[in-house]
Backbone as CSV, one residue per row, in Angstrom:
resi,resn,N_x,N_y,N_z,CA_x,CA_y,CA_z,C_x,C_y,C_z
1,MET,82.388,123.164,51.317,83.459,122.189,51.136,84.479,122.735,50.136
2,ALA,85.768,122.557,50.454,86.820,123.078,49.587,86.780,122.412,48.218
3,ARG,87.001,123.225,47.187,87.080,122.685,45.829,88.354,121.869,45.674
4,LYS,88.256,120.742,44.952,89.401,119.870,44.749,90.069,120.178,43.414
5,ILE,91.378,120.396,43.471,92.156,120.668,42.266,93.229,119.599,42.113
6,LEU,93.351,119.051,40.913,94.419,118.117,40.586,95.479,118.866,39.782
7,LEU,96.706,118.894,40.290,97.823,119.576,39.644,98.748,118.535,39.035
8,VAL,98.915,118.583,37.712,99.712,117.576,37.008,100.901,118.249,36.334
9,ASP,102.104,117.966,36.832,103.326,118.551,36.270,104.499,117.694,36.712
10,ASP,105.487,117.514,35.825,106.635,116.672,36.180,107.725,117.441,36.902
11,ASP,107.551,118.729,37.125,108.506,119.553,37.874,108.110,119.531,39.357
12,ALA,108.862,118.773,40.158,108.498,118.593,41.559,108.498,119.912,42.333
13,LEU,109.470,120.776,42.074,109.540,122.051,42.782,108.330,122.915,42.462
14,MET,107.944,122.946,41.178,106.775,123.726,40.787,105.514,123.167,41.427
15,ARG,105.387,121.825,41.465,104.209,121.218,42.078,104.080,121.628,43.536
16,ARG,105.187,121.513,44.271,105.137,121.852,45.694,104.798,123.322,45.912
17,SER,105.433,124.177,45.126,105.223,125.616,45.288,103.791,126.014,44.960
18,LEU,103.296,125.571,43.795,101.953,125.963,43.390,100.904,125.305,44.290
19,ALA,101.136,124.056,44.674,100.190,123.389,45.576,100.079,124.147,46.894
20,PHE,101.213,124.626,47.399,101.195,125.398,48.647,100.324,126.639,48.502
21,HIS,100.516,127.384,47.403,99.733,128.607,47.198,98.244,128.300,47.020
22,LEU,97.942,127.211,46.333,96.537,126.834,46.141,95.887,126.452,47.464
23,GLU,96.625,125.717,48.292,96.084,125.334,49.604,95.899,126.558,50.490
24,GLN,96.828,127.520,50.403,96.675,128.753,51.164,95.437,129.533,50.716
25,ALA,95.069,129.360,49.448,93.882,130.037,48.912,92.596,129.281,49.235
26,GLY,92.722,128.136,49.918,91.530,127.418,50.360,91.141,126.209,49.538
27,TYR,91.977,125.813,48.571,91.655,124.650,47.744,92.250,123.376,48.349
28,GLN,91.606,122.259,48.057,92.144,120.944,48.405,92.911,120.455,47.184
29,VAL,94.201,120.176,47.334,95.063,119.917,46.183,95.635,118.510,46.222
30,HIS,95.556,117.837,45.073,96.257,116.572,44.868,97.197,116.789,43.692
31,THR,98.400,116.165,43.747,99.364,116.358,42.669,99.728,115.033,42.025
32,ALA,100.164,115.120,40.769,100.639,113.944,40.037,101.764,114.389,39.120
33,ALA,102.742,113.501,38.905,103.891,113.826,38.069,103.723,113.351,36.629
34,SER,102.680,112.576,36.354,102.464,112.057,35.003,100.978,112.017,34.689
35,ALA,100.676,112.000,33.402,99.280,111.913,32.983,98.672,110.579,33.393
36,GLU,99.483,109.535,33.328,98.973,108.215,33.691,98.506,108.173,35.145
37,ASP,99.332,108.691,36.057,98.947,108.730,37.467,97.720,109.612,37.680
38,ALA,97.673,110.713,36.945,96.538,111.631,37.081,95.236,110.959,36.668
39,LEU,95.255,110.227,35.566,94.034,109.589,35.073,93.563,108.480,36.015
40,ILE,94.504,107.770,36.618,94.122,106.759,37.608,93.402,107.425,38.774
41,TRP,93.954,108.539,39.244,93.364,109.228,40.392,91.978,109.779,40.050
42,VAL,91.824,110.316,38.846,90.552,110.919,38.455,89.441,109.888,38.364
43,THR,89.769,108.641,38.027,88.724,107.615,37.955,88.119,107.333,39.324
44,GLN,88.836,107.659,40.385,88.365,107.368,41.742,87.977,108.614,42.525
45,ASN,88.436,109.758,42.086,88.200,111.011,42.816,87.926,112.112,41.805
46,ARG,86.705,112.605,41.751,86.415,113.634,40.766,86.900,114.993,41.262
47,PRO,87.897,115.599,40.576,88.319,116.944,40.949,87.362,117.976,40.364
48,ASP,87.368,119.166,40.946,86.577,120.260,40.375,87.281,120.889,39.177
49,LEU,88.629,120.740,39.145,89.403,121.343,38.060,90.765,120.681,38.009
50,VAL,91.330,120.579,36.803,92.670,120.014,36.617,93.588,121.084,36.037
51,LEU,94.744,121.279,36.670,95.817,122.111,36.127,96.799,121.148,35.471
52,LEU,96.997,121.271,34.163,97.663,120.217,33.393,98.802,120.771,32.539
53,ASP,100.004,120.224,32.736,101.144,120.579,31.897,101.053,119.824,30.570
54,ILE,101.526,120.438,29.493,101.529,119.756,28.198,102.708,118.804,28.099
55,GLY,103.911,119.300,28.462,105.131,118.515,28.273,105.375,117.533,29.391
56,LEU,104.626,116.443,29.406,104.755,115.432,30.452,105.492,114.208,29.921
57,PRO,106.174,113.464,30.801,106.788,112.205,30.362,105.708,111.186,30.043
58,GLY,105.969,110.311,29.068,104.937,109.338,28.688,103.818,110.030,27.935
59,MET,102.589,109.805,28.351,101.446,110.469,27.730,101.559,111.974,27.928
60,ASP,101.415,112.734,26.836,101.537,114.184,26.997,100.198,114.797,27.398
61,GLY,100.230,116.116,27.666,99.045,116.795,28.166,97.891,116.836,27.187
62,LEU,98.191,116.884,25.883,97.111,116.942,24.895,96.323,115.633,24.878
63,ASP,97.042,114.508,24.928,96.350,113.214,24.985,95.592,113.054,26.304
64,ALA,96.200,113.531,27.393,95.516,113.458,28.688,94.253,114.304,28.675
65,LEU,94.306,115.453,28.008,93.132,116.321,27.913,91.977,115.599,27.228
66,ARG,92.280,114.876,26.160,91.229,114.121,25.464,90.551,113.144,26.417
67,GLU,91.363,112.428,27.204,90.802,111.476,28.156,89.957,112.179,29.221
68,LEU,90.475,113.273,29.758,89.770,113.987,30.819,88.434,114.538,30.330
69,LYS,88.401,114.971,29.087,87.180,115.574,28.549,86.175,114.522,28.089
70,THR,86.653,113.503,27.394,85.706,112.530,26.832,85.172,111.570,27.897
71,ARG,86.003,111.206,28.866,85.586,110.207,29.860,85.088,110.819,31.167
72,HIS,85.574,112.025,31.505,85.254,112.575,32.823,84.626,113.968,32.776
73,ASN,84.743,114.650,31.652,84.175,115.991,31.500,84.602,116.923,32.639
74,VAL,85.901,116.958,32.887,86.466,117.771,33.962,87.033,119.065,33.378
75,PRO,86.810,120.221,34.022,87.425,121.470,33.558,88.946,121.379,33.632
76,VAL,89.620,121.882,32.604,91.080,121.782,32.522,91.679,123.137,32.157
77,ILE,92.713,123.526,32.892,93.528,124.698,32.541,94.935,124.189,32.254
78,PHE,95.442,124.493,31.058,96.811,124.125,30.738,97.779,125.084,31.432
79,ILE,98.805,124.513,32.048,99.929,125.305,32.561,101.178,124.703,31.944
80,THR,101.879,125.484,31.115,102.954,124.900,30.325,104.025,125.919,29.986
81,ALA,105.226,125.408,29.704,106.328,126.260,29.275,106.326,126.435,27.769
82,ARG,105.508,125.696,27.065,105.443,125.823,25.606,104.693,127.101,25.227
83,ARG,105.343,127.946,24.497,104.743,129.229,24.155,104.232,129.269,22.712
84,ARG,104.447,128.188,21.982,104.034,128.222,20.579,102.528,128.382,20.465
85,GLU,102.116,129.240,19.586,100.689,129.512,19.409,99.924,128.245,19.055
86,LEU,100.574,127.324,18.313,99.896,126.105,17.882,99.400,125.305,19.079
87,ASP,100.228,125.217,20.123,99.826,124.449,21.302,98.572,125.030,21.929
88,GLU,98.529,126.355,22.004,97.368,126.989,22.608,96.120,126.727,21.780
89,VAL,96.231,126.901,20.480,95.080,126.708,19.604,94.595,125.274,19.667
90,VAL,95.539,124.326,19.553,95.162,122.915,19.584,94.539,122.561,20.922
91,GLY,95.161,123.031,22.005,94.647,122.728,23.322,93.245,123.249,23.534
92,LEU,92.989,124.470,23.134,91.662,125.047,23.337,90.630,124.396,22.425
93,GLU,91.051,124.016,21.219,90.116,123.342,20.326,89.737,121.962,20.862
94,LEU,90.652,121.318,21.572,90.358,120.010,22.150,89.481,120.104,23.387
95,GLY,89.317,121.307,23.897,88.402,121.463,25.023,88.992,122.038,26.287
96,ALA,90.271,122.459,26.269,90.826,123.097,27.460,90.039,124.370,27.760
97,ASP,89.843,124.641,29.045,89.030,125.789,29.447,89.832,127.083,29.534
98,ASP,91.146,126.962,29.673,92.002,128.145,29.685,93.441,127.684,29.525
99,TYR,94.379,128.657,29.473,95.753,128.369,29.113,96.648,129.404,29.768
100,VAL,97.627,128.960,30.577,98.576,129.868,31.228,99.979,129.379,30.941
101,THR,100.890,130.301,30.572,102.257,129.903,30.254,103.204,130.227,31.403
102,LYS,104.231,129.401,31.537,105.287,129.617,32.522,106.331,130.583,31.943
103,PRO,106.976,131.380,32.801,106.702,131.578,34.230,105.414,132.378,34.406
104,PHE,104.714,132.161,35.483,103.436,132.819,35.680,103.374,133.431,37.067
105,ASP,102.465,134.378,37.236,102.179,134.975,38.528,101.093,134.131,39.185
106,VAL,101.301,133.714,40.424,100.323,132.868,41.109,98.956,133.535,41.161
107,ASP,98.930,134.846,41.331,97.647,135.551,41.377,96.889,135.406,40.058
108,VAL,97.630,135.358,38.955,96.992,135.166,37.646,96.370,133.775,37.574
109,VAL,97.112,132.749,38.043,96.588,131.390,38.036,95.332,131.302,38.905
110,LEU,95.383,131.912,40.081,94.219,131.884,40.969,93.013,132.565,40.326
111,ALA,93.262,133.663,39.630,92.161,134.365,38.957,91.568,133.508,37.840
112,ARG,92.433,132.809,37.083,91.936,131.940,36.007,91.120,130.783,36.591
113,ILE,91.600,130.217,37.704,90.870,129.120,38.349,89.481,129.589,38.768
114,LYS,89.419,130.738,39.427,88.124,131.257,39.883,87.193,131.492,38.704
115,ALA,87.737,132.029,37.607,86.909,132.315,36.430,86.341,131.035,35.830
116,VAL,87.188,130.000,35.706,86.720,128.737,35.125,85.701,128.076,36.044
117,LEU,85.956,128.068,37.340,85.014,127.442,38.273,83.678,128.168,38.272
118,ARG,83.696,129.489,38.149,82.430,130.231,38.043,81.699,129.847,36.765
119,ARG,82.462,129.731,35.685,81.849,129.463,34.380,81.230,128.067,34.314
120,VAL,81.870,127.096,34.962,81.381,125.707,34.873,80.772,125.250,36.184
121,GLY,80.544,126.175,37.104,80.113,125.814,38.453,78.894,124.929,38.504
122,ALA,77.830,125.264,37.796,76.590,124.478,37.869,76.776,123.053,37.380
123,PRO,77.412,122.841,36.196,77.591,121.461,35.753,78.450,120.642,36.698
124,VAL,79.484,121.261,37.275,80.352,120.523,38.185,79.582,120.047,39.397
125,LEU,78.777,120.939,39.989,78.012,120.563,41.170,76.990,119.489,40.831
126,SER,76.360,119.616,39.665,75.366,118.634,39.257,75.986,117.252,39.113
127,THR,77.181,117.203,38.519,77.841,115.923,38.324,78.263,115.323,39.639
128,GLU,78.753,116.180,40.552,79.197,115.658,41.840,78.063,114.948,42.574
129,LYS,76.838,115.429,42.425,75.714,114.837,43.131,75.381,113.445,42.620
130,GLN,75.928,113.099,41.434,75.638,111.801,40.864,76.610,110.715,41.321
131,VAL,77.638,111.097,42.123,78.604,110.118,42.588,77.906,109.070,43.447
132,SER,78.173,107.797,43.192,77.492,106.723,43.896,78.050,106.551,45.299
133,VAL,77.189,106.088,46.194,77.619,105.681,47.519,78.272,104.308,47.400
134,LEU,79.396,104.119,48.084,80.097,102.846,48.064,79.748,102.070,49.329
135,THR,79.331,100.822,49.172,78.975,99.982,50.315,79.819,98.719,50.291
136,ILE,80.613,98.524,51.333,81.428,97.320,51.486,81.059,96.709,52.819
137,GLY,80.175,95.720,52.795,79.682,95.140,54.032,78.932,96.175,54.850
138,ASP,79.358,96.368,56.097,78.697,97.350,56.962,79.339,98.727,56.878
139,LEU,80.186,98.910,55.880,80.871,100.186,55.676,80.218,100.927,54.513
140,VAL,79.743,102.148,54.764,79.063,102.949,53.740,79.830,104.252,53.571
141,ILE,80.301,104.500,52.338,81.136,105.664,52.055,80.445,106.532,51.022
142,SER,80.261,107.799,51.335,79.608,108.737,50.424,80.603,109.815,49.989
143,PRO,81.176,109.699,48.767,82.091,110.732,48.288,81.419,112.098,48.186
144,ASP,80.123,112.112,47.872,79.395,113.371,47.701,79.375,114.174,48.997
145,SER,79.008,113.546,50.095,78.916,114.237,51.389,80.182,114.090,52.223
146,HIS,81.168,113.364,51.688,82.442,113.147,52.384,82.181,112.548,53.764
147,SER,81.318,111.513,53.793,80.926,110.915,55.068,81.116,109.403,55.034
148,VAL,81.256,108.829,56.228,81.466,107.392,56.371,80.598,106.879,57.506
149,LEU,79.926,105.752,57.260,79.202,105.033,58.305,79.839,103.664,58.457
150,CYS,80.105,103.278,59.704,80.659,101.959,59.994,79.747,101.292,61.016
151,SER,79.058,100.235,60.593,78.043,99.589,61.448,77.022,100.620,61.927
152,ASP,76.591,101.474,60.993,75.609,102.535,61.257,76.145,103.634,62.176
153,ARG,77.443,103.631,62.428,78.051,104.644,63.295,78.824,105.633,62.433
154,PRO,78.536,106.940,62.553,79.309,107.927,61.786,80.779,107.907,62.202
155,VAL,81.659,107.982,61.224,83.098,107.989,61.484,83.681,109.286,60.939
156,ASP,84.359,110.023,61.792,84.964,111.300,61.400,86.390,111.055,60.930
157,LEU,86.650,111.286,59.636,87.978,111.072,59.070,88.545,112.375,58.536
158,SER,89.845,112.534,58.656,90.519,113.670,58.024,90.418,113.529,56.503
159,PRO,90.595,114.606,55.731,90.535,114.497,54.263,91.487,113.446,53.707
160,ARG,92.703,113.351,54.282,93.670,112.381,53.765,93.231,110.950,54.059
161,LEU,92.732,110.711,55.273,92.256,109.366,55.602,91.039,108.993,54.760
162,PHE,90.172,109.972,54.502,89.010,109.698,53.652,89.469,109.312,52.247
163,ASP,90.447,110.041,51.703,90.957,109.727,50.367,91.588,108.337,50.330
164,LEU,92.291,107.961,51.404,92.896,106.631,51.471,91.817,105.550,51.504
165,LEU,90.787,105.763,52.320,89.690,104.796,52.378,88.982,104.702,51.032
166,LEU,88.780,105.829,50.380,88.101,105.828,49.085,88.919,105.088,48.036
167,ALA,90.244,105.244,48.078,91.104,104.523,47.136,90.966,103.016,47.332
168,LEU,90.905,102.577,48.572,90.736,101.146,48.847,89.334,100.676,48.469
169,ALA,88.325,101.496,48.787,86.935,101.116,48.541,86.582,101.109,47.064
170,SER,87.337,101.845,46.260,87.054,101.882,44.823,87.391,100.563,44.136
171,GLN,88.230,99.751,44.814,88.557,98.419,44.287,88.459,97.403,45.430
172,PRO,87.248,97.187,45.940,87.091,96.309,47.102,87.549,94.886,46.806
173,GLU,88.187,94.300,47.823,88.671,92.921,47.780,89.819,92.721,46.792
174,LYS,90.346,93.815,46.253,91.523,93.733,45.386,92.709,94.347,46.112
175,VAL,93.859,93.733,45.972,95.061,94.235,46.635,95.574,95.457,45.881
176,ILE,95.806,96.547,46.612,96.377,97.766,46.035,97.753,97.952,46.645
177,SER,98.748,98.101,45.805,100.113,98.187,46.300,100.337,99.486,47.068
178,THR,101.321,99.454,47.936,101.689,100.657,48.687,102.084,101.778,47.737
179,GLU,102.798,101.430,46.670,103.226,102.450,45.702,102.029,103.107,45.023
180,ASP,101.016,102.298,44.668,99.833,102.872,44.026,99.061,103.771,44.993
181,LEU,98.988,103.370,46.249,98.307,104.215,47.232,99.045,105.530,47.419
182,LEU,100.376,105.473,47.449,101.161,106.713,47.548,100.857,107.633,46.372
183,SER,100.853,107.065,45.179,100.628,107.860,43.974,99.224,108.452,43.944
184,GLN,98.227,107.642,44.289,96.843,108.077,44.184,96.453,109.078,45.270
185,VAL,96.943,108.869,46.472,96.475,109.652,47.621,97.405,110.815,47.962
186,TRP,98.718,110.592,47.821,99.670,111.626,48.229,100.350,112.332,47.059
187,GLY,100.499,111.682,45.934,101.171,112.313,44.807,102.632,111.919,44.711
188,ALA,103.248,112.337,43.612,104.598,111.880,43.283,105.657,112.355,44.268
189,GLU,105.395,113.425,45.012,106.390,113.926,45.960,106.728,112.913,47.039
190,PHE,105.826,111.961,47.288,106.020,110.997,48.371,106.529,109.645,47.876
191,GLU,106.945,109.586,46.607,107.494,108.333,46.090,108.679,107.903,46.950
192,GLY,108.733,106.601,47.274,109.822,106.099,48.089,109.650,106.340,49.578
193,GLN,108.445,106.724,49.998,108.178,106.952,51.419,106.995,106.090,51.875
194,PRO,107.132,104.771,51.820,106.005,103.885,52.162,105.536,104.031,53.600
195,GLN,106.411,104.541,54.486,106.015,104.698,55.884,104.814,105.618,56.027
196,VAL,104.626,106.534,55.079,103.453,107.419,55.103,102.179,106.584,55.016
197,VAL,102.184,105.601,54.124,101.018,104.718,53.982,100.841,103.870,55.233
198,TYR,101.939,103.323,55.747,101.841,102.456,56.930,101.171,103.186,58.091
199,VAL,101.606,104.427,58.325,101.067,105.199,59.451,99.584,105.488,59.252
200,HIS,99.203,105.893,58.039,97.806,106.241,57.793,96.899,105.009,57.788
201,ILE,97.419,103.876,57.336,96.637,102.635,57.428,96.362,102.322,58.893
202,ARG,97.373,102.512,59.739,97.170,102.272,61.179,96.081,103.188,61.723
203,TRP,96.121,104.474,61.367,95.114,105.425,61.847,93.728,105.065,61.321
204,LEU,93.672,104.611,60.060,92.391,104.229,59.482,91.824,103.005,60.198
205,ARG,92.683,102.059,60.518,92.225,100.888,61.274,91.718,101.298,62.659
206,GLU,92.400,102.240,63.290,91.952,102.689,64.611,90.563,103.325,64.541
207,ALA,90.248,103.910,63.390,88.937,104.543,63.230,87.849,103.548,62.867
208,LEU,88.215,102.444,62.195,87.202,101.540,61.639,87.144,100.155,62.278
209,GLU,88.252,99.709,62.813,88.314,98.334,63.314,87.999,98.270,64.816
210,GLU,87.302,97.218,65.223,87.074,96.999,66.645,88.383,96.700,67.363
211,ASP,89.255,95.959,66.698,90.576,95.659,67.234,91.601,95.946,66.137
212,PRO,92.218,97.134,66.157,93.157,97.500,65.089,94.328,96.531,64.930
213,ASP,94.681,95.821,66.007,95.782,94.865,65.915,95.369,93.567,65.213
214,HIS,94.078,93.351,65.092,93.557,92.166,64.400,92.447,92.626,63.442
215,PRO,92.826,93.336,62.380,91.834,93.957,61.488,90.997,92.933,60.735
216,GLN,89.737,93.279,60.539,88.820,92.434,59.780,88.345,93.107,58.493
217,ARG,88.651,94.387,58.336,88.213,95.117,57.139,89.406,95.471,56.229
218,ILE,90.442,96.061,56.813,91.606,96.481,56.030,92.723,95.473,56.276
219,LEU,92.953,94.612,55.297,93.905,93.522,55.457,95.233,93.840,54.774
220,THR,96.302,93.384,55.397,97.646,93.506,54.816,97.962,92.259,54.000
221,VAL,98.403,92.448,52.782,98.926,91.350,51.971,100.435,91.537,51.961
222,ARG,101.123,90.768,52.757,102.534,90.996,53.036,103.370,91.070,51.762
223,GLY,104.162,92.129,51.672,105.039,92.312,50.531,104.356,92.892,49.311
224,VAL,103.040,93.120,49.394,102.298,93.639,48.232,101.593,94.950,48.567
225,GLY,100.647,94.905,49.489,99.892,96.112,49.806,98.726,95.817,50.726
226,TYR,97.569,96.427,50.429,96.409,96.331,51.300,95.147,96.115,50.477
227,LYS,94.136,95.519,51.138,92.840,95.400,50.486,91.737,95.614,51.517
228,LEU,90.626,96.162,51.042,89.451,96.395,51.877,88.420,95.329,51.558
229,ILE,87.948,94.628,52.588,86.972,93.565,52.388,85.775,93.787,53.313
230,PRO,84.620,93.195,52.984,83.487,93.265,53.916,83.816,92.516,55.192
231,LYS,83.469,93.085,56.315,83.702,92.404,57.591,82.810,91.167,57.663
232,ALA,83.377,90.079,58.131,82.607,88.838,58.264,81.472,89.028,59.270
233,ALA,80.323,88.421,58.966,79.178,88.534,59.863,79.468,87.846,61.189
234,GLU,78.925,88.423,62.254,79.115,87.826,63.581,78.380,86.485,63.652
235,GLN,79.018,85.505,64.253,78.420,84.171,64.391,77.535,84.108,65.645
């Protein structure tokens, strides 16, 4: 299974470029433009490694690093334009696993990623095995095995559809806005493109609902977003 990398940087062009190279190298990549969005995503999806900029809007990378290390124990590599030695020292003392400065060679970043993943490989795999199975009525979702059962029937979902279902299942029976789903599942590049969510919700319903036009699991809350609920028992 491809390793999951979360790329956090407020430079949209850099995110797209580096994400492309990482995906070409075989990684599954999610992006975020802010530390706040990144931390929300990490609570629902454990990445194998985080590439984190220091100079972020709102919460900066150093504060985000503290959260990632104390609450999630995720490997972190700083990628930043700040060249001051103090930033590097402080970052590494707080627990960053490595540090790369911009501009950088993509091959160097890939080599650093491989080195960190090798170094922390055993703990990462051990932690991943502890991820709980999510059960919402007759829907059983296993983040560990990336599998879904619906009424005891295996359901084959693309990685993006699985991530969308997991985002909904992480807060069952609670309405999640279209904007939050865009941020959590697709990243900041898709801000202002709600049609992406609409299309994928339709595909997810086609995979899970007996009648996608009259859904019983994934409900629309008009003007707000979507929620996942247990399907009502047959009478």
